[in-house]
mmCIF file of C-alpha atoms in Angstrom:
data_model
loop_
_atom_site.group_PDB
_atom_site.id
_atom_site.type_symbol
_atom_site.label_atom_id
_atom_site.label_comp_id
_atom_site.label_asym_id
_atom_site.label_seq_id
_atom_site.Cartn_x
_atom_site.Cartn_y
_atom_site.Cartn_z
ATOM 1 C CA LEU A 1 -0.005 0.005 0.012
ATOM 2 C CA PHE A 2 2.809 2.382 0.870
ATOM 3 C CA LEU A 3 4.614 1.365 -2.314
ATOM 4 C CA ASP A 4 1.590 2.488 -4.408
ATOM 5 C CA TYR A 5 1.328 5.678 -2.290
ATOM 6 C CA ILE A 6 4.884 6.934 -3.015
ATOM 7 C CA ASP A 7 4.725 6.268 -6.809
ATOM 8 C CA ASN A 8 5.767 9.515 -8.650
ATOM 9 C CA ARG A 9 6.449 11.279 -5.351
ATOM 10 C CA SER A 10 8.839 14.283 -5.176
ATOM 11 C CA THR A 11 12.119 13.732 -3.261
ATOM 12 C CA SER A 12 12.627 17.472 -2.822
ATOM 13 C CA PRO A 13 11.337 17.462 -0.237
ATOM 14 C CA PHE A 14 10.106 13.862 0.346
ATOM 15 C CA LYS A 15 6.754 14.319 2.227
ATOM 16 C CA VAL A 16 4.195 11.692 3.174
ATOM 17 C CA GLY A 17 1.140 11.671 5.387
ATOM 18 C CA GLY A 18 2.029 11.533 9.122
ATOM 19 C CA TYR A 19 -0.191 8.510 9.620
ATOM 20 C CA TRP A 20 2.450 6.310 7.946
ATOM 21 C CA VAL A 21 4.702 7.058 10.935
ATOM 22 C CA HIS A 22 2.154 7.427 13.729
ATOM 23 C CA ASP A 23 -0.433 4.829 12.793
ATOM 24 C CA TYR A 24 1.667 2.283 10.841
ATOM 25 C CA ARG A 25 5.027 2.969 12.537
ATOM 26 C CA LEU A 26 7.050 2.915 9.266
ATOM 27 C CA ASP A 27 10.620 4.029 9.175
ATOM 28 C CA LEU A 28 10.239 6.018 5.902
ATOM 29 C CA ASN A 29 13.940 5.982 4.927
ATOM 30 C CA GLN A 30 14.250 2.284 5.659
ATOM 31 C CA GLU A 31 11.141 1.490 3.652
ATOM 32 C CA VAL A 32 12.243 3.461 0.600
ATOM 33 C CA GLN A 33 15.764 2.044 0.666
ATOM 34 C CA LYS A 34 14.258 -1.541 0.955
ATOM 35 C CA TYR A 35 12.107 -0.932 -2.136
ATOM 36 C CA PHE A 36 15.103 0.313 -4.064
ATOM 37 C CA ARG A 37 17.162 -2.724 -3.086
ATOM 38 C CA SER A 38 14.214 -4.970 -4.037
ATOM 39 C CA GLY A 39 14.036 -3.411 -7.468
ATOM 40 C CA TYR A 40 10.583 -1.979 -6.849
ATOM 41 C CA LEU A 41 11.631 1.658 -6.932
ATOM 42 C CA GLN A 42 13.759 3.782 -9.276
ATOM 43 C CA PHE A 43 14.489 7.420 -9.828
ATOM 44 C CA ALA A 44 12.191 8.933 -12.408
ATOM 45 C CA SER A 45 13.606 10.137 -15.778
ATOM 46 C CA ILE A 46 14.684 13.750 -16.211
ATOM 47 C CA SER A 47 11.787 14.314 -18.642
ATOM 48 C CA PHE A 48 9.317 13.126 -15.967
ATOM 49 C CA SER A 49 10.733 15.519 -13.374
ATOM 50 C CA LEU A 50 10.710 18.382 -15.864
ATOM 51 C CA SER A 51 6.996 17.619 -16.479
ATOM 52 C CA LYS A 52 6.433 18.267 -12.780
ATOM 53 C CA THR A 53 8.336 21.445 -12.844
ATOM 54 C CA THR A 54 6.626 24.853 -13.005
ATOM 55 C CA VAL A 55 6.643 26.869 -16.217
ATOM 56 C CA PRO A 56 8.556 29.733 -14.598
ATOM 57 C CA GLU A 57 11.282 27.379 -13.600
ATOM 58 C CA LEU A 58 11.418 25.829 -17.042
ATOM 59 C CA LYS A 59 11.760 29.248 -18.560
ATOM 60 C CA LYS A 60 14.576 30.051 -16.128
ATOM 61 C CA ILE A 61 16.418 26.903 -17.288
ATOM 62 C CA LEU A 62 16.008 27.934 -20.917
ATOM 63 C CA SER A 63 16.993 31.503 -20.260
ATOM 64 C CA SER A 64 20.185 30.402 -18.452
ATOM 65 C CA HIS A 65 21.184 28.600 -21.646
ATOM 66 C CA GLN A 66 20.202 31.528 -23.977
ATOM 67 C CA LEU A 67 17.223 29.617 -25.410
ATOM 68 C CA LYS A 68 13.806 30.853 -26.485
ATOM 69 C CA VAL A 69 11.348 30.910 -23.529
ATOM 70 C CA SER A 70 8.085 31.183 -25.450
ATOM 71 C CA GLY A 71 5.577 28.314 -26.062
ATOM 72 C CA LYS A 72 3.503 25.888 -24.079
ATOM 73 C CA LYS A 73 4.844 23.764 -21.277
ATOM 74 C CA ALA A 74 5.279 20.719 -23.436
ATOM 75 C CA GLU A 75 7.329 22.798 -25.974
ATOM 76 C CA LEU A 76 9.522 24.158 -23.248
ATOM 77 C CA ILE A 77 10.390 20.741 -22.008
ATOM 78 C CA GLN A 78 11.116 19.487 -25.487
ATOM 79 C CA ARG A 79 13.362 22.427 -26.121
ATOM 80 C CA ILE A 80 15.218 21.756 -22.898
ATOM 81 C CA LEU A 81 15.782 18.072 -23.703
ATOM 82 C CA GLU A 82 16.859 18.711 -27.234
ATOM 83 C CA ASN A 83 19.279 21.577 -26.588
ATOM 84 C CA ILE A 84 20.645 21.245 -23.111
ATOM 85 C CA PRO A 85 23.231 18.439 -22.332
ATOM 86 C CA GLU A 86 22.000 15.853 -19.812
ATOM 87 C CA GLU A 87 24.872 16.580 -17.508
ATOM 88 C CA ASP A 88 23.585 20.085 -17.012
ATOM 89 C CA LEU A 89 20.194 18.710 -15.980
ATOM 90 C CA GLN A 90 21.431 16.409 -13.212
ATOM 91 C CA ALA A 91 19.604 18.469 -10.666
ATOM 92 C CA TYR A 92 16.410 16.940 -12.094
ATOM 93 C CA ALA A 93 17.699 13.408 -12.208
ATOM 94 C CA TYR A 94 16.739 12.460 -8.670
ATOM 95 C CA ARG A 95 13.754 14.680 -8.035
ATOM 96 C CA HIS A 96 11.060 11.971 -8.172
ATOM 97 C CA ILE A 97 10.781 8.278 -7.478
ATOM 98 C CA GLN A 98 8.703 5.870 -9.561
ATOM 99 C CA LEU A 99 7.696 2.302 -9.398
ATOM 100 C CA THR A 100 9.543 -0.163 -11.617
ATOM 101 C CA GLU A 101 7.583 -2.713 -13.582
ATOM 102 C CA SER A 102 8.004 -5.284 -10.829
ATOM 103 C CA GLY A 103 7.129 -2.631 -8.335
ATOM 104 C CA ARG A 104 3.946 -1.897 -10.123
ATOM 105 C CA GLU A 105 3.065 -5.607 -10.184
ATOM 106 C CA ALA A 106 3.699 -5.882 -6.430
ATOM 107 C CA ALA A 107 1.547 -2.855 -5.719
ATOM 108 C CA ASP A 108 -1.330 -4.065 -7.945
ATOM 109 C CA GLU A 109 -1.232 -7.509 -6.234
ATOM 110 C CA HIS A 110 -2.178 -5.854 -3.028
ATOM 111 C CA GLN A 111 -4.438 -3.170 -4.468
ATOM 112 C CA TYR A 112 -7.414 -4.530 -2.579
ATOM 113 C CA LEU A 113 -5.880 -3.121 0.578
ATOM 114 C CA SER A 114 -6.562 0.381 -0.558
ATOM 115 C CA TYR A 115 -10.311 -0.248 0.047
ATOM 116 C CA PHE A 116 -9.604 -0.747 3.766
ATOM 117 C CA PHE A 117 -7.264 2.192 3.908
ATOM 118 C CA ARG A 118 -10.051 4.703 3.641
ATOM 119 C CA GLU A 119 -12.740 5.765 6.090
ATOM 120 C CA PRO A 120 -14.931 4.326 7.499
ATOM 121 C CA PHE A 121 -13.318 0.847 7.006
ATOM 122 C CA LYS A 122 -9.943 1.645 8.513
ATOM 123 C CA SER A 123 -11.748 2.569 11.745
ATOM 124 C CA TYR A 124 -12.909 -1.063 12.135
ATOM 125 C CA ILE A 125 -10.621 -3.221 10.132
ATOM 126 C CA SER A 126 -6.854 -3.519 10.269
ATOM 127 C CA LEU A 127 -4.815 -4.044 7.164
ATOM 128 C CA SER A 128 -3.432 -7.283 8.717
ATOM 129 C CA GLN A 129 -7.044 -8.612 9.269
ATOM 130 C CA ALA A 130 -7.933 -7.837 5.671
ATOM 131 C CA SER A 131 -4.734 -9.391 4.366
ATOM 132 C CA ASN A 132 -5.157 -12.566 6.438
ATOM 133 C CA LEU A 133 -8.780 -13.077 5.286
ATOM 134 C CA HIS A 134 -7.804 -12.385 1.732
ATOM 135 C CA ARG A 135 -5.190 -15.132 1.899
ATOM 136 C CA MET A 136 -7.837 -17.578 3.203
ATOM 137 C CA HIS A 137 -10.487 -16.572 0.631
ATOM 138 C CA PRO A 138 -8.724 -15.030 -2.374
ATOM 139 C CA GLU A 139 -11.938 -15.715 -4.423
ATOM 140 C CA TYR A 140 -13.905 -13.226 -2.361
ATOM 141 C CA PRO A 141 -14.613 -9.782 -3.938
ATOM 142 C CA VAL A 142 -13.372 -6.948 -1.713
ATOM 143 C CA PRO A 143 -16.849 -5.808 -0.632
ATOM 144 C CA LYS A 144 -17.748 -9.318 0.424
ATOM 145 C CA LEU A 145 -14.427 -9.603 2.282
ATOM 146 C CA THR A 146 -15.247 -6.407 4.063
ATOM 147 C CA ARG A 147 -18.712 -7.641 5.181
ATOM 148 C CA GLU A 148 -17.100 -10.838 6.535
ATOM 149 C CA LEU A 149 -15.043 -8.709 8.853
ATOM 150 C CA LEU A 150 -17.742 -6.246 9.783
ATOM 151 C CA TYR A 151 -20.600 -8.632 10.583
ATOM 152 C CA PRO A 152 -18.874 -9.970 13.731
ATOM 153 C CA LEU A 153 -18.344 -6.413 14.955
ATOM 154 C CA LEU A 154 -22.015 -5.602 14.237
ATOM 155 C CA GLU A 155 -23.045 -8.677 16.277
ATOM 156 C CA LYS A 156 -20.837 -7.548 19.143
ATOM 157 C CA GLU A 157 -22.382 -4.065 19.285
ATOM 158 C CA GLN A 158 -25.924 -5.566 19.108
ATOM 159 C CA LYS A 159 -25.210 -7.819 22.173
ATOM 160 C CA GLU A 160 -23.859 -4.862 24.050
ATOM 161 C CA LYS A 161 -26.685 -2.677 22.833
ATOM 162 C CA ASN A 162 -24.320 0.024 21.620
ATOM 163 C CA TRP A 163 -26.729 1.353 19.067
ATOM 164 C CA ALA A 164 -24.801 4.386 17.889
ATOM 165 C CA GLN A 165 -21.737 2.234 17.159
ATOM 166 C CA TYR A 166 -24.137 -0.434 15.596
ATOM 167 C CA ARG A 167 -25.439 2.279 13.278
ATOM 168 C CA SER A 168 -21.926 3.308 12.168
ATOM 169 C CA ILE A 169 -20.997 -0.356 11.302
ATOM 170 C CA LEU A 170 -24.341 -0.842 9.593
ATOM 171 C CA HIS A 171 -23.618 2.201 7.426
ATOM 172 C CA SER A 172 -20.175 0.771 6.588
ATOM 173 C CA ILE A 173 -21.865 -2.467 5.440
ATOM 174 C CA TYR A 174 -24.296 -0.442 3.314
ATOM 175 C CA LEU A 175 -21.290 1.128 1.589
ATOM 176 C CA THR A 176 -20.079 -2.349 0.484
ATOM 177 C CA PHE A 177 -23.398 -3.105 -1.155
ATOM 178 C CA ARG A 178 -23.318 0.321 -2.801
ATOM 179 C CA THR A 179 -19.828 -0.583 -4.233
ATOM 180 C CA GLU A 180 -21.274 -3.762 -5.707
ATOM 181 C CA LYS A 181 -24.338 -1.815 -7.045
ATOM 182 C CA ASP A 182 -26.611 -4.208 -5.130
ATOM 183 C CA ASP A 183 -29.324 -1.601 -4.964
ATOM 184 C CA LYS A 184 -31.964 -3.674 -3.190
ATOM 185 C CA SER A 185 -29.574 -4.687 -0.336
ATOM 186 C CA ALA A 186 -28.241 -1.131 -0.159
ATOM 187 C CA LEU A 187 -31.801 0.276 0.151
ATOM 188 C CA ARG A 188 -32.765 -2.202 2.948
ATOM 189 C CA LEU A 189 -29.638 -1.233 4.945
ATOM 190 C CA LEU A 190 -30.471 2.424 4.558
ATOM 191 C CA LEU A 191 -34.034 1.864 5.756
ATOM 192 C CA GLN A 192 -32.690 0.114 8.822
ATOM 193 C CA ILE A 193 -30.402 3.077 9.518
ATOM 194 C CA GLN A 194 -33.269 5.469 9.047
ATOM 195 C CA LEU A 195 -35.457 3.516 11.486
ATOM 196 C CA LEU A 196 -32.671 3.377 14.041
ATOM 197 C CA ASP A 197 -32.305 7.178 13.733
ATOM 198 C CA ALA A 198 -35.983 7.668 14.122
ATOM 199 C CA LEU A 199 -36.065 5.536 17.341
ATOM 200 C CA GLY A 200 -33.569 7.802 19.056
ATOM 201 C CA TYR A 201 -31.521 5.082 20.824
ATOM 202 C CA ASP A 202 -28.086 5.799 22.173
ATOM 203 C CA ASP A 203 -25.159 3.680 23.284
ATOM 204 C CA ARG A 204 -26.737 3.399 26.842
ATOM 205 C CA ASN A 205 -29.732 1.546 25.229
ATOM 206 C CA ILE A 206 -31.878 4.517 26.256
ATOM 207 C CA GLN A 207 -34.595 5.640 23.902
ATOM 208 C CA ASP A 208 -34.896 9.467 23.822
ATOM 209 C CA PRO A 209 -37.576 10.841 21.431
ATOM 210 C CA GLU A 210 -35.648 14.145 21.415
ATOM 211 C CA ALA A 211 -32.595 12.354 20.080
ATOM 212 C CA ALA A 212 -34.468 11.064 17.023
ATOM 213 C CA PHE A 213 -33.314 12.632 13.804
ATOM 214 C CA TYR A 214 -33.324 12.291 9.975
ATOM 215 C CA ALA A 215 -29.883 12.460 8.382
ATOM 216 C CA PRO A 216 -30.249 14.371 5.074
ATOM 217 C CA GLY A 217 -27.634 12.125 3.460
ATOM 218 C CA ILE A 218 -29.501 8.969 4.355
ATOM 219 C CA VAL A 219 -32.831 10.344 3.321
ATOM 220 C CA GLY A 220 -31.354 11.563 0.045
ATOM 221 C CA ASP A 221 -29.815 8.188 -0.689
ATOM 222 C CA ILE A 222 -33.116 6.392 0.063
ATOM 223 C CA ALA A 223 -34.911 8.649 -2.346
ATOM 224 C CA GLY A 224 -32.267 7.966 -4.987
ATOM 225 C CA TYR A 225 -32.672 4.250 -4.719
ATOM 226 C CA LEU A 226 -36.434 4.494 -4.808
ATOM 227 C CA ASP A 227 -36.054 6.407 -8.133
ATOM 228 C CA THR A 228 -33.788 3.608 -9.536
ATOM 229 C CA LEU A 229 -36.163 0.936 -8.155
ATOM 230 C CA PRO A 230 -39.534 2.096 -9.185
ATOM 231 C CA GLU A 231 -41.093 -1.328 -8.580
ATOM 232 C CA THR A 232 -40.170 -1.222 -4.907
ATOM 233 C CA ASP A 233 -42.967 -1.581 -2.414
ATOM 234 C CA LEU A 234 -41.743 0.882 0.231
ATOM 235 C CA LYS A 235 -44.139 -0.386 2.935
ATOM 236 C CA ASP A 236 -42.948 -3.944 2.419
ATOM 237 C CA GLU A 237 -39.256 -2.849 2.417
ATOM 238 C CA LEU A 238 -39.730 -0.933 5.646
ATOM 239 C CA SER A 239 -41.422 -3.947 7.277
ATOM 240 C CA LYS A 240 -38.505 -6.170 6.212
ATOM 241 C CA ALA A 241 -36.044 -3.535 7.508
ATOM 242 C CA ALA A 242 -37.875 -3.360 10.784
ATOM 243 C CA GLU A 243 -37.807 -7.185 11.182
ATOM 244 C CA ALA A 244 -34.047 -7.156 10.653
ATOM 245 C CA LEU A 245 -33.450 -4.388 13.204
ATOM 246 C CA PRO A 246 -32.603 -6.057 16.554
ATOM 247 C CA VAL A 247 -33.248 -2.988 18.650
ATOM 248 C CA LEU A 248 -36.936 -3.367 18.105
ATOM 249 C CA PHE A 249 -36.896 -6.683 19.747
ATOM 250 C CA ALA A 250 -34.225 -6.022 22.418
#
């Protein structure tokens, strides 16, 4: 995942998100050196680094070599490469790092992990959990893999009657169905969330009518699915959603 993240990254300065150090405890220099030794990383070409350089800086390079500075960025870069010796451009030889072909293959092989790297999934699922389950069930699509990890957490919150947390995990499961474009399952989860919001339960298992609310995003998504599923019987779907909602029977 980190390998994919640093592809085409500038080395002057080399900056990455602080979570790589604080959350994942990576030694950045050690990781980068390891990838170079493994043949996964290389320095980008001078032409690539020039493509990431600002137009004023490109014009400054041309001007210092008494070359014309007019034209679009692509023309400036071409003029530099065609008229200035490579040894005079060495300052741009190490400005960016890129994945090698084998590095790209390695990153693509673990691309599924990027799904768990974003919110809300990374709040509930560690990359090691996702990786372990993927090794056990490589045939699982990523959304299904995610649900396999989320359902036990949902059951735990249900037993403990932590309904606010239960709602958050339920919404995460909804997102997996949305990814799969399983509109019917997605709608049913949204209806459960809406019913839960309307009941006003909190993590103390206390029902407070004043805590009931209607989240505009949830309501809007429900309306969107009803538009794409015109044959839907809303009363029937609400009934099924209510039956699946454990707080009603707690």
